[in-house]
Short mmCIF file of C-alpha atoms and ligand atoms in Angstrom, two decimals:
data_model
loop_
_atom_site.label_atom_id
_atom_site.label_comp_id
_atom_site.label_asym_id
_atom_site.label_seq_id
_atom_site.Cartn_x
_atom_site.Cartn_y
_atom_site.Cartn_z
CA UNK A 1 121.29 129.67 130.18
CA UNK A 2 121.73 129.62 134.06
CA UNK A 3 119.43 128.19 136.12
CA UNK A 4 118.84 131.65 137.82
CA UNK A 5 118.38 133.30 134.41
CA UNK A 6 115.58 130.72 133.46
CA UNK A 7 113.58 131.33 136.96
CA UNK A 8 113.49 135.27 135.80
CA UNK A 9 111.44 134.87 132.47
CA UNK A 10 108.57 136.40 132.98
CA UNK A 11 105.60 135.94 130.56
CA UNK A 12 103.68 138.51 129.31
CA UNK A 13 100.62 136.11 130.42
CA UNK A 14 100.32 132.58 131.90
CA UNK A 15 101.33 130.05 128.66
CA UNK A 16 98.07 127.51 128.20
CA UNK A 17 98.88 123.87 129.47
CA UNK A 18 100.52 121.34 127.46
CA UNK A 19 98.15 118.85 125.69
CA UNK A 20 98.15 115.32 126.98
CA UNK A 21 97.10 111.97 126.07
CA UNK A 22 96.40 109.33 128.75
CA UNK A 23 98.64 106.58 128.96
CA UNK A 24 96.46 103.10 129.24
CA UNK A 25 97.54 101.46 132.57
CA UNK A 26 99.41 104.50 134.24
CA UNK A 27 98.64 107.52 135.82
CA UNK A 28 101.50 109.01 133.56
CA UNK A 29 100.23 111.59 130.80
CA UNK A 30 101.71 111.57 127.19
CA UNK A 31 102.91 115.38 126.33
CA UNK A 32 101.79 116.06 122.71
CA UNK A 33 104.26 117.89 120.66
CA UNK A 34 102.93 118.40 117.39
CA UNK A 35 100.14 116.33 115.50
CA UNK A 36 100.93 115.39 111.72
CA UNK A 37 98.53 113.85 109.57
CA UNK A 38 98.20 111.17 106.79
CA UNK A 39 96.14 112.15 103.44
CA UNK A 40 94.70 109.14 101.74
CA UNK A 41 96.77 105.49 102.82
CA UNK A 42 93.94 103.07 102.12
CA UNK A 43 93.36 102.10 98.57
CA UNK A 44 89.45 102.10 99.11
CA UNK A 45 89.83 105.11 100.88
CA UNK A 46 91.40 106.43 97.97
CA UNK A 47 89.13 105.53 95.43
CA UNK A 48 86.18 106.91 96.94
CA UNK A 49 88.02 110.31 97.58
CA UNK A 50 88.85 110.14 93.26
CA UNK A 51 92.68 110.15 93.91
CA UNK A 52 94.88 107.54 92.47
CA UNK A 53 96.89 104.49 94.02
CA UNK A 54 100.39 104.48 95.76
CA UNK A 55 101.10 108.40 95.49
CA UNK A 56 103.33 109.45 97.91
CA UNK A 57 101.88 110.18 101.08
CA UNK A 58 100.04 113.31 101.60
CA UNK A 59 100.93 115.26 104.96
CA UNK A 60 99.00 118.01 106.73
CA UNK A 61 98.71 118.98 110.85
CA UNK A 62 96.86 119.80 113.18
CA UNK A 63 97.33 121.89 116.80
CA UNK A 64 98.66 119.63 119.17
CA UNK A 65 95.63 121.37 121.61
CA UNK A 66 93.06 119.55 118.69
CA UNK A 67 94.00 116.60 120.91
CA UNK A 68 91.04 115.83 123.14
CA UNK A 69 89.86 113.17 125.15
CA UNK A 70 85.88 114.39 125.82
CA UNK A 71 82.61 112.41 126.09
CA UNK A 72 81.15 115.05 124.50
CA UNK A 73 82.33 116.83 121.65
CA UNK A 74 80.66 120.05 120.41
CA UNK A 75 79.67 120.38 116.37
CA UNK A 76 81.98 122.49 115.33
CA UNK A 77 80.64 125.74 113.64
CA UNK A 78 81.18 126.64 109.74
CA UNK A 79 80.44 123.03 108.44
CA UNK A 80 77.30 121.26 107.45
CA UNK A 81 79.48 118.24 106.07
CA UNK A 82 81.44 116.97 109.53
CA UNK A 83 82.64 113.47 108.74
CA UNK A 84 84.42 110.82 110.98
CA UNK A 85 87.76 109.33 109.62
CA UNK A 86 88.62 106.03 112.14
CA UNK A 87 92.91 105.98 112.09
CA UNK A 88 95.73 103.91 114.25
CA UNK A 89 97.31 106.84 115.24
CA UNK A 90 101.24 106.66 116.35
CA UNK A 91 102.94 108.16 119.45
CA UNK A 92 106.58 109.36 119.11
CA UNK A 93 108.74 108.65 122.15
CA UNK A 94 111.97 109.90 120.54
CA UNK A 95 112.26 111.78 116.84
CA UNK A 96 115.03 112.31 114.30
CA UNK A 97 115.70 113.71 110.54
CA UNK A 98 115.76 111.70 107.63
CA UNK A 99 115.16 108.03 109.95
CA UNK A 100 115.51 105.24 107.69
CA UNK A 101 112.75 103.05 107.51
CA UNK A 102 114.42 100.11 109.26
CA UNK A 103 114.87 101.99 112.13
CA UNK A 104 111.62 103.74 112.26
CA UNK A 105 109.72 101.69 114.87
CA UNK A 106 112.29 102.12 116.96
CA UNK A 107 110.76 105.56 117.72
CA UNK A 108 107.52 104.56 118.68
CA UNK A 109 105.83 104.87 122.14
CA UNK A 110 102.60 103.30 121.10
CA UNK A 111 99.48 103.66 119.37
CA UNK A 112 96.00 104.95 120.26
CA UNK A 113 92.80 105.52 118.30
CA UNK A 114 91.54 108.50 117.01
CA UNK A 115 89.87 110.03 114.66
CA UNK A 116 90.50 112.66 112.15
CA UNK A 117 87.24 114.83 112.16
CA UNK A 118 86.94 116.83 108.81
CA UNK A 119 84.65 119.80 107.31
CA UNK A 120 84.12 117.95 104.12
CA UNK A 121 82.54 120.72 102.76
CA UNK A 122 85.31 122.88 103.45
CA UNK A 123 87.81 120.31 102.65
CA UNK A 124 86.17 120.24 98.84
CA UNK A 125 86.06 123.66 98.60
CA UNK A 126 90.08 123.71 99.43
CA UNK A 127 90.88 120.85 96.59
CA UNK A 128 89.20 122.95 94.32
CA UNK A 129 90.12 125.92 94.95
CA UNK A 130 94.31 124.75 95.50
CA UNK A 131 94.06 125.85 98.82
CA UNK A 132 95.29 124.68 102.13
CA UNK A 133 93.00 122.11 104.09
CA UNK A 134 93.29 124.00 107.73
CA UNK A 135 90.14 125.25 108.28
CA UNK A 136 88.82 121.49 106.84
CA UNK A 137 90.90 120.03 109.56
CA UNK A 138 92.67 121.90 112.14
CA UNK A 139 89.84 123.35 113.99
CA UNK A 140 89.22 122.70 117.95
CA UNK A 141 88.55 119.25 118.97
CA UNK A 142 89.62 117.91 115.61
CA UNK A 143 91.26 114.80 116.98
CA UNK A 144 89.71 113.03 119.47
CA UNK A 145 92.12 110.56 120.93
CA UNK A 146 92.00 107.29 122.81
CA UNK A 147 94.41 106.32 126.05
CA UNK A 148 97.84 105.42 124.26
CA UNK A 149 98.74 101.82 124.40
CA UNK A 150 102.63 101.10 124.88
CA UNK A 151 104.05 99.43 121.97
CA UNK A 152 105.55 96.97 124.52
CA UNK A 153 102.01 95.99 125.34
CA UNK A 154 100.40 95.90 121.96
CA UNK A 155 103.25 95.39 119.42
CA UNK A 156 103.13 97.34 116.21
CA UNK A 157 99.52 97.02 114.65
CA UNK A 158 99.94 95.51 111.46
CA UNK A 159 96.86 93.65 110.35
CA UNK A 160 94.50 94.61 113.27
CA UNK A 161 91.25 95.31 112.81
CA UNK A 162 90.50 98.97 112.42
CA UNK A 163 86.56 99.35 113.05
CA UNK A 164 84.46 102.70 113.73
CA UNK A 165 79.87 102.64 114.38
CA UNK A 166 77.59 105.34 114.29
CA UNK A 167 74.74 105.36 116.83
CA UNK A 168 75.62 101.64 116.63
CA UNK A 169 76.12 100.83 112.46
CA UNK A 170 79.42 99.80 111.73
CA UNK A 171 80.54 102.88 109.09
CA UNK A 172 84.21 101.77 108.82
CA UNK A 173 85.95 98.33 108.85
CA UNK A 174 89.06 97.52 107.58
CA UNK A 175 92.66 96.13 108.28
CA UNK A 176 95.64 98.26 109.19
CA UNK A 177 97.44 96.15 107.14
CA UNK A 178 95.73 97.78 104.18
CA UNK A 179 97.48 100.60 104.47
CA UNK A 180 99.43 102.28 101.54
CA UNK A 181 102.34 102.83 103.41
CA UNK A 182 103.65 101.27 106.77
CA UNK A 183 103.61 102.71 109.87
CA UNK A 184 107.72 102.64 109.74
CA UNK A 185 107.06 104.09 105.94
CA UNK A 186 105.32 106.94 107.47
CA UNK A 187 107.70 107.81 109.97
CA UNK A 188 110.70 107.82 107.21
CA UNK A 189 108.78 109.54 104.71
CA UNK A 190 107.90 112.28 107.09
CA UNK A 191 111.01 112.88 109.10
CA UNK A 192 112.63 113.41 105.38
CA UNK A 193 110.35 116.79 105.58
CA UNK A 194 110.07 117.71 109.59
CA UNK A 195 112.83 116.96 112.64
CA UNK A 196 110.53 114.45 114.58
CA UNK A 197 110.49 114.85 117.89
CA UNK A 198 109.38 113.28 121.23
CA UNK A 199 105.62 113.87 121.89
CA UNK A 200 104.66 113.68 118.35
CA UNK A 201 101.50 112.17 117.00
CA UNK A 202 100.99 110.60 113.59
CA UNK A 203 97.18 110.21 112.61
CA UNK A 204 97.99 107.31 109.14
CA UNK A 205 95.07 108.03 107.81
CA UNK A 206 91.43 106.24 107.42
CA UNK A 207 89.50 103.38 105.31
CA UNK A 208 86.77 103.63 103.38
CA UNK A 209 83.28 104.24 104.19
CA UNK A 210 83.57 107.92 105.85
CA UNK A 211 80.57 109.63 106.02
CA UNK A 212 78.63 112.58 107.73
CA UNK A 213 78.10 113.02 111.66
CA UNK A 214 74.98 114.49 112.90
CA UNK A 215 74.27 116.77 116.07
CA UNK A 216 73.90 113.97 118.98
CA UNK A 217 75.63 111.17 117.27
CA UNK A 218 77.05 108.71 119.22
CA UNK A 219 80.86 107.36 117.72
CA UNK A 220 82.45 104.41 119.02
CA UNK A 221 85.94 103.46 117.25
CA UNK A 222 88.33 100.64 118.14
CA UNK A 223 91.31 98.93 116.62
CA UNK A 224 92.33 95.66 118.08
CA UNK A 225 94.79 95.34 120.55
CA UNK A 226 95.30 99.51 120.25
CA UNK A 227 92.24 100.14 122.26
CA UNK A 228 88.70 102.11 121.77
CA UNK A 229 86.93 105.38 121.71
CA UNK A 230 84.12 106.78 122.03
CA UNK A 231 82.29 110.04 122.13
CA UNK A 232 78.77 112.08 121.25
CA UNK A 233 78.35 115.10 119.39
CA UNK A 234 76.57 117.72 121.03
CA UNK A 235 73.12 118.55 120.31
MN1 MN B 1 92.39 111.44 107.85
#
């Protein structure tokens, strides 16, 4: 297309702004493409959830405008089971098909916090009814996000310490190195099903000990070397 063909597309109205991450130590913004997410990668996790060990991973999305970075986060409506899931999540600086696994961290920007809020309720309701899990977990402000940490500066997380409180009681603590499957296992396994691309985000999934959040809960989640986040639900 020529340059003066692309300066005459019009919209039909203004497109919304691309979701961004901060990235820690610069003033330059990560551009989220798309946001996939791991099912069940801790065995604890897994138990407590009644599925069984070592099944191959379990992927769903989010919107990549879930993505938020608030201080306060409204309770979202249709739920009266919102839980907090504490995950390393992975930034993509470059993608591929079908990446082999030995080549898979190669494609990493960095890693941040985050964590994958979920209607339980309507998440249980989905299992048992064999339906899909995006009203459970695609809804607005979904997946709030810490700053990204390069990988340069924080290497790749494998046995950090992956720690999320409630209005101050540690909820979730565990190791990232007792995850299922690797963070280069995740990236292989799921560019086998989706073209990765720059700008994606890979939430790998949480520990054990999720439970329910409460109008005006306060949530601080770290991971060691990754970085922290924190936020309160709105009254
Ligand atoms: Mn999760």
């Amino acid at each position: 297309m020529s340059k003066r063909r692309t300066e005459s597309i019009e919209y039909v109205f203004a497109p919304g702004a691309t979701p961004a991450v901060a990235v820690a130590g610069t003033e330059a913004i990560f551009p989220v493409n798309r946001v996939y997410c791991v099912g069940s990668n801790y065995r604890e996790h897994a138990r407590e959830m009644g599925s069984s060990l070592r099944e191959p991973p379990c992927f769903f999305s989010k919107p990549a405008d879930a993505v938020c970075a608030l201080e306060t986060i409204p309770y979202p409506p249709m739920t009266h089971n919102l839980h907090h899931e504490a995950e390393l999540v992975i930034a993509l600086s470059s993608g591929g098909a079908d990446i082999p696994v030995g080549q898979a961290l190669e494609r990493v920007f960095g890693y941040a916090v985050g964590v994958d809020l979920t209607r339980r309720d309507l998440q249980a309701e989905s299992k048992k009814q064999g339906r899909p899990w995006t009203t459970a977990k695609a809804f607005d402000h979904s997946a709030p996000l810490s700053a990204i940490r390069r990988v340069a500066e924080c290497g790749d997380p494998e046995n950090a310490s992956i720690r999320l409180e409630v209005n101050g009681e540690v909820r979730q603590e565990a190791s990232t190195g007792d995850m299922t499957w690797s963070v280069g296992e995740i990236i292989a396994e799921l560019s086998r099903y989706f073209e990765l691309k720059a700008g994606d985000l890979i939430f790998t999934g949480t520990p054990s000990g999720v439970g329910p959040l409460l109008p005006g809960d306060r949530v601080e989640c770290s991971i060691d070397a990754v970085g922290s986040l924190s936020f309160t639900l709105e009254e």
